[in-house]
Amino acid sequence: MFPNASPQALAARFTTLAEVLVPATSEDRAAGNQRKLLAAIAATEPATLGAVAERMGRGAPAMSRAVDALVRAGLVERTPDPDNRRQLQLRLSDDGRALLQQPPATNSRLAERLSRVAQSELRALERALEILERMPR
């Protein structure tokens, strides 16, 4: 094992391993960004563009283009705000909600690789994940 493992060394190994285990294609990254945006809208429904942009840490123009793409894809619905005619409300469509509930494609690829690991090692991985999940964010 590694008796003198520093947090920095473990973080570097973990990051490298994550990139190797679940290589993200540009398609995966785009889908991940789309899921994050759908989740931000869902978290504040009925959402406004400003609230979503703030939640995502992005500017309104970039978010406007991204939301436009989701509207065109039928994943988000835009409706007038009954209390403020100058503002639009954003809600997930049924398709958007269904997409958000599906596990990412990267999950199935990693699950396939994990299916070839011994049960005792899976339990050790589960314990490690429990430790990581308890860490302050």
GROMACS .gro file of N, CA and C in nm:
model
  411
    1MET      N    1   0.084  -0.119   0.000
    1MET     CA    2   0.000   0.000   0.000
    1MET      C    3   0.088   0.124   0.000
    2PHE      N    4   0.030   0.236   0.040
    2PHE     CA    5   0.100   0.364   0.038
    2PHE      C    6   0.091   0.428   0.176
    3PRO      N    7   0.183   0.394   0.267
    3PRO     CA    8   0.173   0.442   0.404
    3PRO      C    9   0.187   0.593   0.418
    4ASN      N   10   0.252   0.659   0.325
    4ASN     CA   11   0.273   0.803   0.335
    4ASN      C   12   0.191   0.880   0.232
    5ALA      N   13   0.074   0.830   0.201
    5ALA     CA   14  -0.009   0.893   0.098
    5ALA      C   15  -0.058   1.029   0.147
    6SER      N   16  -0.024   1.131   0.072
    6SER     CA   17  -0.070   1.266   0.106
    6SER      C   18  -0.203   1.292   0.035
    7PRO      N   19  -0.283   1.385   0.087
    7PRO     CA   20  -0.407   1.420   0.018
    7PRO      C   21  -0.383   1.462  -0.127
    8GLN      N   22  -0.274   1.536  -0.152
    8GLN     CA   23  -0.244   1.581  -0.289
    8GLN      C   24  -0.214   1.462  -0.380
    9ALA      N   25  -0.136   1.366  -0.331
    9ALA     CA   26  -0.101   1.250  -0.413
    9ALA      C   27  -0.225   1.165  -0.440
   10LEU      N   28  -0.309   1.147  -0.338
   10LEU     CA   29  -0.432   1.069  -0.358
   10LEU      C   30  -0.526   1.139  -0.455
   11ALA      N   31  -0.538   1.270  -0.442
   11ALA     CA   32  -0.624   1.346  -0.534
   11ALA      C   33  -0.576   1.332  -0.677
   12ALA      N   34  -0.446   1.340  -0.698
   12ALA     CA   35  -0.391   1.327  -0.834
   12ALA      C   36  -0.418   1.188  -0.890
   13ARG      N   37  -0.397   1.085  -0.809
   13ARG     CA   38  -0.423   0.948  -0.855
   13ARG      C   39  -0.571   0.929  -0.884
   14PHE      N   40  -0.656   0.981  -0.797
   14PHE     CA   41  -0.801   0.966  -0.814
   14PHE      C   42  -0.847   1.033  -0.944
   15THR      N   43  -0.799   1.155  -0.968
   15THR     CA   44  -0.837   1.228  -1.089
   15THR      C   45  -0.791   1.154  -1.214
   16THR      N   46  -0.668   1.108  -1.214
   16THR     CA   47  -0.615   1.035  -1.329
   16THR      C   48  -0.694   0.908  -1.352
   17LEU      N   49  -0.723   0.835  -1.245
   17LEU     CA   50  -0.797   0.711  -1.257
   17LEU      C   51  -0.938   0.735  -1.309
   18ALA      N   52  -1.003   0.840  -1.261
   18ALA     CA   53  -1.138   0.872  -1.308
   18ALA      C   54  -1.138   0.900  -1.458
   19GLU      N   55  -1.037   0.970  -1.506
   19GLU     CA   56  -1.029   1.000  -1.649
   19GLU      C   57  -1.005   0.874  -1.732
   20VAL      N   58  -0.932   0.778  -1.676
   20VAL     CA   59  -0.904   0.653  -1.747
   20VAL      C   60  -1.026   0.561  -1.744
   21LEU      N   61  -1.090   0.551  -1.627
   21LEU     CA   62  -1.204   0.461  -1.613
   21LEU      C   63  -1.325   0.506  -1.692
   22VAL      N   64  -1.349   0.635  -1.693
   22VAL     CA   65  -1.467   0.689  -1.761
   22VAL      C   66  -1.422   0.797  -1.857
   23PRO      N   67  -1.360   0.758  -1.968
   23PRO     CA   68  -1.316   0.861  -2.062
   23PRO      C   69  -1.438   0.933  -2.120
   24ALA      N   70  -1.438   1.062  -2.109
   24ALA     CA   71  -1.551   1.142  -2.158
   24ALA      C   72  -1.526   1.185  -2.301
   25THR      N   73  -1.620   1.151  -2.386
   25THR     CA   74  -1.613   1.199  -2.524
   25THR      C   75  -1.672   1.339  -2.526
   26SER      N   76  -1.655   1.408  -2.636
   26SER     CA   77  -1.715   1.542  -2.645
   26SER      C   78  -1.867   1.530  -2.637
   27GLU      N   79  -1.921   1.419  -2.685
   27GLU     CA   80  -2.065   1.395  -2.675
   27GLU      C   81  -2.107   1.381  -2.529
   28ASP      N   82  -2.025   1.307  -2.450
   28ASP     CA   83  -2.053   1.291  -2.307
   28ASP      C   84  -2.050   1.426  -2.236
   29ARG      N   85  -1.951   1.509  -2.269
   29ARG     CA   86  -1.941   1.640  -2.205
   29ARG      C   87  -2.061   1.727  -2.240
   30ALA      N   88  -2.104   1.723  -2.366
   30ALA     CA   89  -2.221   1.801  -2.407
   30ALA      C   90  -2.345   1.752  -2.334
   31ALA      N   91  -2.361   1.621  -2.325
   31ALA     CA   92  -2.476   1.565  -2.255
   31ALA      C   93  -2.471   1.601  -2.107
   32GLY      N   94  -2.351   1.601  -2.050
   32GLY     CA   95  -2.336   1.637  -1.909
   32GLY      C   96  -2.374   1.782  -1.884
   33ASN      N   97  -2.334   1.871  -1.974
   33ASN     CA   98  -2.371   2.013  -1.961
   33ASN      C   99  -2.521   2.030  -1.976
   34GLN      N  100  -2.580   1.956  -2.069
   34GLN     CA  101  -2.724   1.961  -2.089
   34GLN      C  102  -2.797   1.915  -1.962
   35ARG      N  103  -2.750   1.806  -1.903
   35ARG     CA  104  -2.811   1.754  -1.779
   35ARG      C  105  -2.799   1.855  -1.665
   36LYS      N  106  -2.684   1.921  -1.654
   36LYS     CA  107  -2.665   2.022  -1.549
   36LYS      C  108  -2.764   2.136  -1.566
   37LEU      N  109  -2.784   2.178  -1.690
   37LEU     CA  110  -2.877   2.287  -1.717
   37LEU      C  111  -3.020   2.243  -1.688
   38LEU      N  112  -3.056   2.122  -1.729
   38LEU     CA  113  -3.190   2.071  -1.698
   38LEU      C  114  -3.211   2.063  -1.547
   39ALA      N  115  -3.110   2.019  -1.474
   39ALA     CA  116  -3.120   2.009  -1.328
   39ALA      C  117  -3.135   2.147  -1.265
   40ALA      N  118  -3.065   2.246  -1.318
   40ALA     CA  119  -3.075   2.383  -1.265
   40ALA      C  120  -3.215   2.439  -1.288
   41ILE      N  121  -3.272   2.409  -1.403
   41ILE     CA  122  -3.409   2.455  -1.431
   41ILE      C  123  -3.506   2.383  -1.339
   42ALA      N  124  -3.490   2.251  -1.326
   42ALA     CA  125  -3.580   2.173  -1.240
   42ALA      C  126  -3.574   2.219  -1.095
   43ALA      N  127  -3.458   2.258  -1.049
   43ALA     CA  128  -3.440   2.298  -0.909
   43ALA      C  129  -3.512   2.427  -0.875
   44THR      N  130  -3.540   2.510  -0.976
   44THR     CA  131  -3.601   2.640  -0.947
   44THR      C  132  -3.731   2.662  -1.023
   45GLU      N  133  -3.794   2.555  -1.070
   45GLU     CA  134  -3.917   2.569  -1.148
   45GLU      C  135  -4.025   2.642  -1.070
   46PRO      N  136  -4.100   2.732  -1.132
   46PRO     CA  137  -4.072   2.785  -1.265
   46PRO      C  138  -3.949   2.875  -1.259
   47ALA      N  139  -3.854   2.843  -1.341
   47ALA     CA  140  -3.725   2.912  -1.339
   47ALA      C  141  -3.727   3.035  -1.429
   48THR      N  142  -3.642   3.129  -1.397
   48THR     CA  143  -3.617   3.241  -1.487
   48THR      C  144  -3.476   3.225  -1.542
   49LEU      N  145  -3.451   3.287  -1.655
   49LEU     CA  146  -3.319   3.278  -1.716
   49LEU      C  147  -3.212   3.331  -1.619
   50GLY      N  148  -3.242   3.440  -1.551
   50GLY     CA  149  -3.146   3.498  -1.457
   50GLY      C  150  -3.113   3.403  -1.344
   51ALA      N  151  -3.215   3.337  -1.289
   51ALA     CA  152  -3.192   3.243  -1.178
   51ALA      C  153  -3.109   3.123  -1.225
   52VAL      N  154  -3.137   3.076  -1.345
   52VAL     CA  155  -3.062   2.961  -1.398
   52VAL      C  156  -2.918   3.002  -1.425
   53ALA      N  157  -2.898   3.119  -1.485
   53ALA     CA  158  -2.762   3.167  -1.514
   53ALA      C  159  -2.682   3.180  -1.384
   54GLU      N  160  -2.745   3.234  -1.282
   54GLU     CA  161  -2.677   3.250  -1.153
   54GLU      C  162  -2.643   3.115  -1.093
   55ARG      N  163  -2.737   3.022  -1.098
   55ARG     CA  164  -2.714   2.888  -1.044
   55ARG      C  165  -2.601   2.816  -1.116
   56MET      N  166  -2.590   2.840  -1.248
   56MET     CA  167  -2.488   2.774  -1.329
   56MET      C  168  -2.356   2.851  -1.327
   57GLY      N  169  -2.358   2.974  -1.274
   57GLY     CA  170  -2.237   3.055  -1.271
   57GLY      C  171  -2.195   3.102  -1.409
   58ARG      N  172  -2.292   3.128  -1.494
   58ARG     CA  173  -2.265   3.169  -1.632
   58ARG      C  174  -2.341   3.298  -1.660
   59GLY      N  175  -2.304   3.363  -1.769
   59GLY     CA  176  -2.372   3.485  -1.808
   59GLY      C  177  -2.506   3.455  -1.874
   60ALA      N  178  -2.596   3.552  -1.868
   60ALA     CA  179  -2.729   3.535  -1.927
   60ALA      C  180  -2.724   3.507  -2.078
   61PRO      N  181  -2.638   3.575  -2.157
   61PRO     CA  182  -2.637   3.546  -2.301
   61PRO      C  183  -2.602   3.399  -2.333
   62ALA      N  184  -2.503   3.344  -2.263
   62ALA     CA  185  -2.466   3.204  -2.286
   62ALA      C  186  -2.579   3.111  -2.244
   63MET      N  187  -2.642   3.142  -2.133
   63MET     CA  188  -2.753   3.059  -2.085
   63MET      C  189  -2.873   3.069  -2.179
   64SER      N  190  -2.894   3.188  -2.234
   64SER     CA  191  -3.005   3.207  -2.326
   64SER      C  192  -2.990   3.116  -2.448
   65ARG      N  193  -2.868   3.110  -2.502
   65ARG     CA  194  -2.843   3.022  -2.618
   65ARG      C  195  -2.861   2.875  -2.581
   66ALA      N  196  -2.814   2.838  -2.463
   66ALA     CA  197  -2.826   2.699  -2.420
   66ALA      C  198  -2.973   2.662  -2.396
   67VAL      N  199  -3.048   2.753  -2.336
   67VAL     CA  200  -3.191   2.727  -2.313
   67VAL      C  201  -3.264   2.721  -2.446
   68ASP      N  202  -3.230   2.809  -2.540
   68ASP     CA  203  -3.291   2.804  -2.674
   68ASP      C  204  -3.275   2.665  -2.735
   69ALA      N  205  -3.156   2.607  -2.721
   69ALA     CA  206  -3.130   2.474  -2.777
   69ALA      C  207  -3.218   2.369  -2.708
   70LEU      N  208  -3.236   2.382  -2.577
   70LEU     CA  209  -3.321   2.287  -2.505
   70LEU      C  210  -3.468   2.302  -2.544
   71VAL      N  211  -3.510   2.425  -2.569
   71VAL     CA  212  -3.647   2.449  -2.615
   71VAL      C  213  -3.667   2.386  -2.753
   72ARG      N  214  -3.571   2.409  -2.844
   72ARG     CA  215  -3.580   2.350  -2.979
   72ARG      C  216  -3.582   2.197  -2.974
   73ALA      N  217  -3.511   2.140  -2.876
   73ALA     CA  218  -3.505   1.994  -2.862
   73ALA      C  219  -3.630   1.938  -2.792
   74GLY      N  220  -3.717   2.027  -2.746
   74GLY     CA  221  -3.839   1.982  -2.680
   74GLY      C  222  -3.818   1.939  -2.536
   75LEU      N  223  -3.708   1.981  -2.475
   75LEU     CA  224  -3.678   1.941  -2.338
   75LEU      C  225  -3.721   2.044  -2.234
   76VAL      N  226  -3.739   2.168  -2.280
   76VAL     CA  227  -3.778   2.278  -2.191
   76VAL      C  228  -3.891   2.355  -2.258
   77GLU      N  229  -3.982   2.404  -2.175
   77GLU     CA  230  -4.092   2.489  -2.224
   77GLU      C  231  -4.074   2.628  -2.166
   78ARG      N  232  -4.099   2.727  -2.251
   78ARG     CA  233  -4.089   2.868  -2.211
   78ARG      C  234  -4.229   2.926  -2.217
   79THR      N  235  -4.272   2.986  -2.105
   79THR     CA  236  -4.405   3.048  -2.102
   79THR      C  237  -4.394   3.187  -2.040
   80PRO      N  238  -4.487   3.276  -2.077
   80PRO     CA  239  -4.485   3.410  -2.016
   80PRO      C  240  -4.512   3.402  -1.866
   81ASP      N  241  -4.445   3.488  -1.791
   81ASP     CA  242  -4.468   3.498  -1.647
   81ASP      C  243  -4.597   3.577  -1.628
   82PRO      N  244  -4.697   3.519  -1.561
   82PRO     CA  245  -4.824   3.591  -1.544
   82PRO      C  246  -4.811   3.718  -1.460
   83ASP      N  247  -4.707   3.726  -1.377
   83ASP     CA  248  -4.689   3.843  -1.291
   83ASP      C  249  -4.596   3.948  -1.349
   84ASN      N  250  -4.523   3.912  -1.455
   84ASN     CA  251  -4.426   4.005  -1.514
   84ASN      C  252  -4.418   3.977  -1.664
   85ARG      N  253  -4.484   4.059  -1.742
   85ARG     CA  254  -4.492   4.034  -1.887
   85ARG      C  255  -4.357   4.037  -1.956
   86ARG      N  256  -4.258   4.099  -1.895
   86ARG     CA  257  -4.126   4.107  -1.959
   86ARG      C  258  -4.041   3.984  -1.932
   87GLN      N  259  -4.089   3.895  -1.848
   87GLN     CA  260  -4.009   3.779  -1.810
   87GLN      C  261  -4.075   3.650  -1.858
   88LEU      N  262  -3.991   3.550  -1.885
   88LEU     CA  263  -4.040   3.419  -1.925
   88LEU      C  264  -4.009   3.318  -1.815
   89GLN      N  265  -4.096   3.220  -1.802
   89GLN     CA  266  -4.073   3.112  -1.707
   89GLN      C  267  -4.026   2.989  -1.783
   90LEU      N  268  -3.935   2.915  -1.723
   90LEU     CA  269  -3.882   2.793  -1.783
   90LEU      C  270  -3.926   2.674  -1.700
   91ARG      N  271  -3.973   2.572  -1.770
   91ARG     CA  272  -4.011   2.446  -1.705
   91ARG      C  273  -3.963   2.331  -1.791
   92LEU      N  274  -3.931   2.220  -1.727
   92LEU     CA  275  -3.896   2.101  -1.804
   92LEU      C  276  -4.021   2.045  -1.869
   93SER      N  277  -4.005   2.000  -1.992
   93SER     CA  278  -4.113   1.926  -2.057
   93SER      C  279  -4.111   1.783  -2.003
   94ASP      N  280  -4.209   1.704  -2.040
   94ASP     CA  281  -4.208   1.564  -1.998
   94ASP      C  282  -4.082   1.494  -2.048
   95ASP      N  283  -4.042   1.525  -2.172
   95ASP     CA  284  -3.920   1.465  -2.228
   95ASP      C  285  -3.796   1.510  -2.150
   96GLY      N  286  -3.792   1.636  -2.111
   96GLY     CA  287  -3.679   1.687  -2.034
   96GLY      C  288  -3.671   1.621  -1.898
   97ARG      N  289  -3.786   1.603  -1.835
   97ARG     CA  290  -3.790   1.536  -1.704
   97ARG      C  291  -3.745   1.390  -1.717
   98ALA      N  292  -3.791   1.323  -1.823
   98ALA     CA  293  -3.752   1.183  -1.845
   98ALA      C  294  -3.602   1.171  -1.869
   99LEU      N  295  -3.547   1.263  -1.948
   99LEU     CA  296  -3.403   1.260  -1.976
   99LEU      C  297  -3.322   1.280  -1.848
  100LEU      N  298  -3.368   1.370  -1.765
  100LEU     CA  299  -3.297   1.399  -1.640
  100LEU      C  300  -3.299   1.278  -1.546
  101GLN      N  301  -3.403   1.197  -1.555
  101GLN     CA  302  -3.414   1.080  -1.467
  101GLN      C  303  -3.333   0.960  -1.516
  102GLN      N  304  -3.292   0.961  -1.642
  102GLN     CA  305  -3.211   0.851  -1.695
  102GLN      C  306  -3.068   0.863  -1.645
  103PRO      N  307  -3.004   0.750  -1.614
  103PRO     CA  308  -2.863   0.758  -1.576
  103PRO      C  309  -2.777   0.797  -1.696
  104PRO      N  310  -2.670   0.871  -1.673
  104PRO     CA  311  -2.581   0.907  -1.785
  104PRO      C  312  -2.522   0.783  -1.851
  105ALA      N  313  -2.490   0.793  -1.979
  105ALA     CA  314  -2.431   0.681  -2.054
  105ALA      C  315  -2.301   0.635  -1.992
  106THR      N  316  -2.227   0.728  -1.932
  106THR     CA  317  -2.100   0.689  -1.870
  106THR      C  318  -2.121   0.590  -1.756
  107ASN      N  319  -2.238   0.594  -1.690
  107ASN     CA  320  -2.266   0.499  -1.583
  107ASN      C  321  -2.264   0.356  -1.634
  108SER      N  322  -2.327   0.332  -1.749
  108SER     CA  323  -2.334   0.194  -1.799
  108SER      C  324  -2.197   0.145  -1.843
  109ARG      N  325  -2.114   0.233  -1.897
  109ARG     CA  326  -1.979   0.191  -1.936
  109ARG      C  327  -1.896   0.153  -1.814
  110LEU      N  328  -1.907   0.232  -1.708
  110LEU     CA  329  -1.833   0.201  -1.586
  110LEU      C  330  -1.890   0.075  -1.520
  111ALA      N  331  -2.022   0.061  -1.519
  111ALA     CA  332  -2.084  -0.059  -1.461
  111ALA      C  333  -2.036  -0.185  -1.532
  112GLU      N  334  -2.020  -0.177  -1.662
  112GLU     CA  335  -1.969  -0.291  -1.739
  112GLU      C  336  -1.829  -0.328  -1.692
  113ARG      N  337  -1.745  -0.230  -1.673
  113ARG     CA  338  -1.608  -0.258  -1.626
  113ARG      C  339  -1.609  -0.313  -1.484
  114LEU      N  340  -1.696  -0.258  -1.399
  114LEU     CA  341  -1.703  -0.305  -1.261
  114LEU      C  342  -1.759  -0.446  -1.250
  115SER      N  343  -1.836  -0.488  -1.349
  115SER     CA  344  -1.894  -0.623  -1.345
  115SER      C  345  -1.786  -0.731  -1.351
  116ARG      N  346  -1.667  -0.695  -1.390
  116ARG     CA  347  -1.556  -0.792  -1.401
  116ARG      C  348  -1.467  -0.791  -1.276
  117VAL      N  349  -1.508  -0.718  -1.173
  117VAL     CA  350  -1.428  -0.707  -1.050
  117VAL      C  351  -1.486  -0.803  -0.945
  118ALA      N  352  -1.399  -0.864  -0.866
  118ALA     CA  353  -1.442  -0.957  -0.761
  118ALA      C  354  -1.533  -0.886  -0.660
  119GLN      N  355  -1.627  -0.961  -0.603
  119GLN     CA  356  -1.723  -0.906  -0.507
  119GLN      C  357  -1.652  -0.843  -0.387
  120SER      N  358  -1.546  -0.904  -0.339
  120SER     CA  359  -1.473  -0.847  -0.224
  120SER      C  360  -1.413  -0.711  -0.259
  121GLU      N  361  -1.367  -0.697  -0.382
  121GLU     CA  362  -1.311  -0.568  -0.425
  121GLU      C  363  -1.421  -0.465  -0.446
  122LEU      N  364  -1.538  -0.509  -0.491
  122LEU     CA  365  -1.651  -0.416  -0.503
  122LEU      C  366  -1.690  -0.361  -0.366
  123ARG      N  367  -1.688  -0.447  -0.264
  123ARG     CA  368  -1.718  -0.400  -0.128
  123ARG      C  369  -1.614  -0.299  -0.081
  124ALA      N  370  -1.488  -0.322  -0.115
  124ALA     CA  371  -1.382  -0.226  -0.078
  124ALA      C  372  -1.404  -0.093  -0.149
  125LEU      N  373  -1.444  -0.098  -0.276
  125LEU     CA  374  -1.474   0.026  -0.350
  125LEU      C  375  -1.593   0.098  -0.288
  126GLU      N  376  -1.693   0.021  -0.247
  126GLU     CA  377  -1.810   0.081  -0.184
  126GLU      C  378  -1.770   0.154  -0.055
  127ARG      N  379  -1.684   0.094   0.022
  127ARG     CA  380  -1.636   0.157   0.146
  127ARG      C  381  -1.561   0.287   0.114
  128ALA      N  382  -1.477   0.283   0.012
  128ALA     CA  383  -1.403   0.404  -0.027
  128ALA      C  384  -1.500   0.513  -0.071
  129LEU      N  385  -1.603   0.477  -0.146
  129LEU     CA  386  -1.702   0.576  -0.189
  129LEU      C  387  -1.776   0.636  -0.071
  130GLU      N  388  -1.806   0.553   0.029
  130GLU     CA  389  -1.873   0.604   0.149
  130GLU      C  390  -1.786   0.710   0.218
  131ILE      N  391  -1.657   0.685   0.223
  131ILE     CA  392  -1.564   0.783   0.282
  131ILE      C  393  -1.566   0.912   0.202
  132LEU      N  394  -1.558   0.901   0.070
  132LEU     CA  395  -1.559   1.020  -0.016
  132LEU      C  396  -1.690   1.097  -0.003
  133GLU      N  397  -1.802   1.026   0.008
  133GLU     CA  398  -1.932   1.092   0.019
  133GLU      C  399  -1.948   1.167   0.150
  134ARG      N  400  -1.880   1.123   0.254
  134ARG     CA  401  -1.889   1.190   0.385
  134ARG      C  402  -1.803   1.315   0.394
  135MET      N  403  -1.711   1.332   0.302
  135MET     CA  404  -1.620   1.447   0.308
  135MET      C  405  -1.699   1.577   0.290
  136PRO      N  406  -1.658   1.681   0.362
  136PRO     CA  407  -1.724   1.812   0.344
  136PRO      C  408  -1.707   1.860   0.200
  137ARG      N  409  -1.806   1.930   0.152
  137ARG     CA  410  -1.802   1.980   0.014
  137ARG      C  411  -1.766   2.124   0.011
   0.00000   0.00000   0.00000
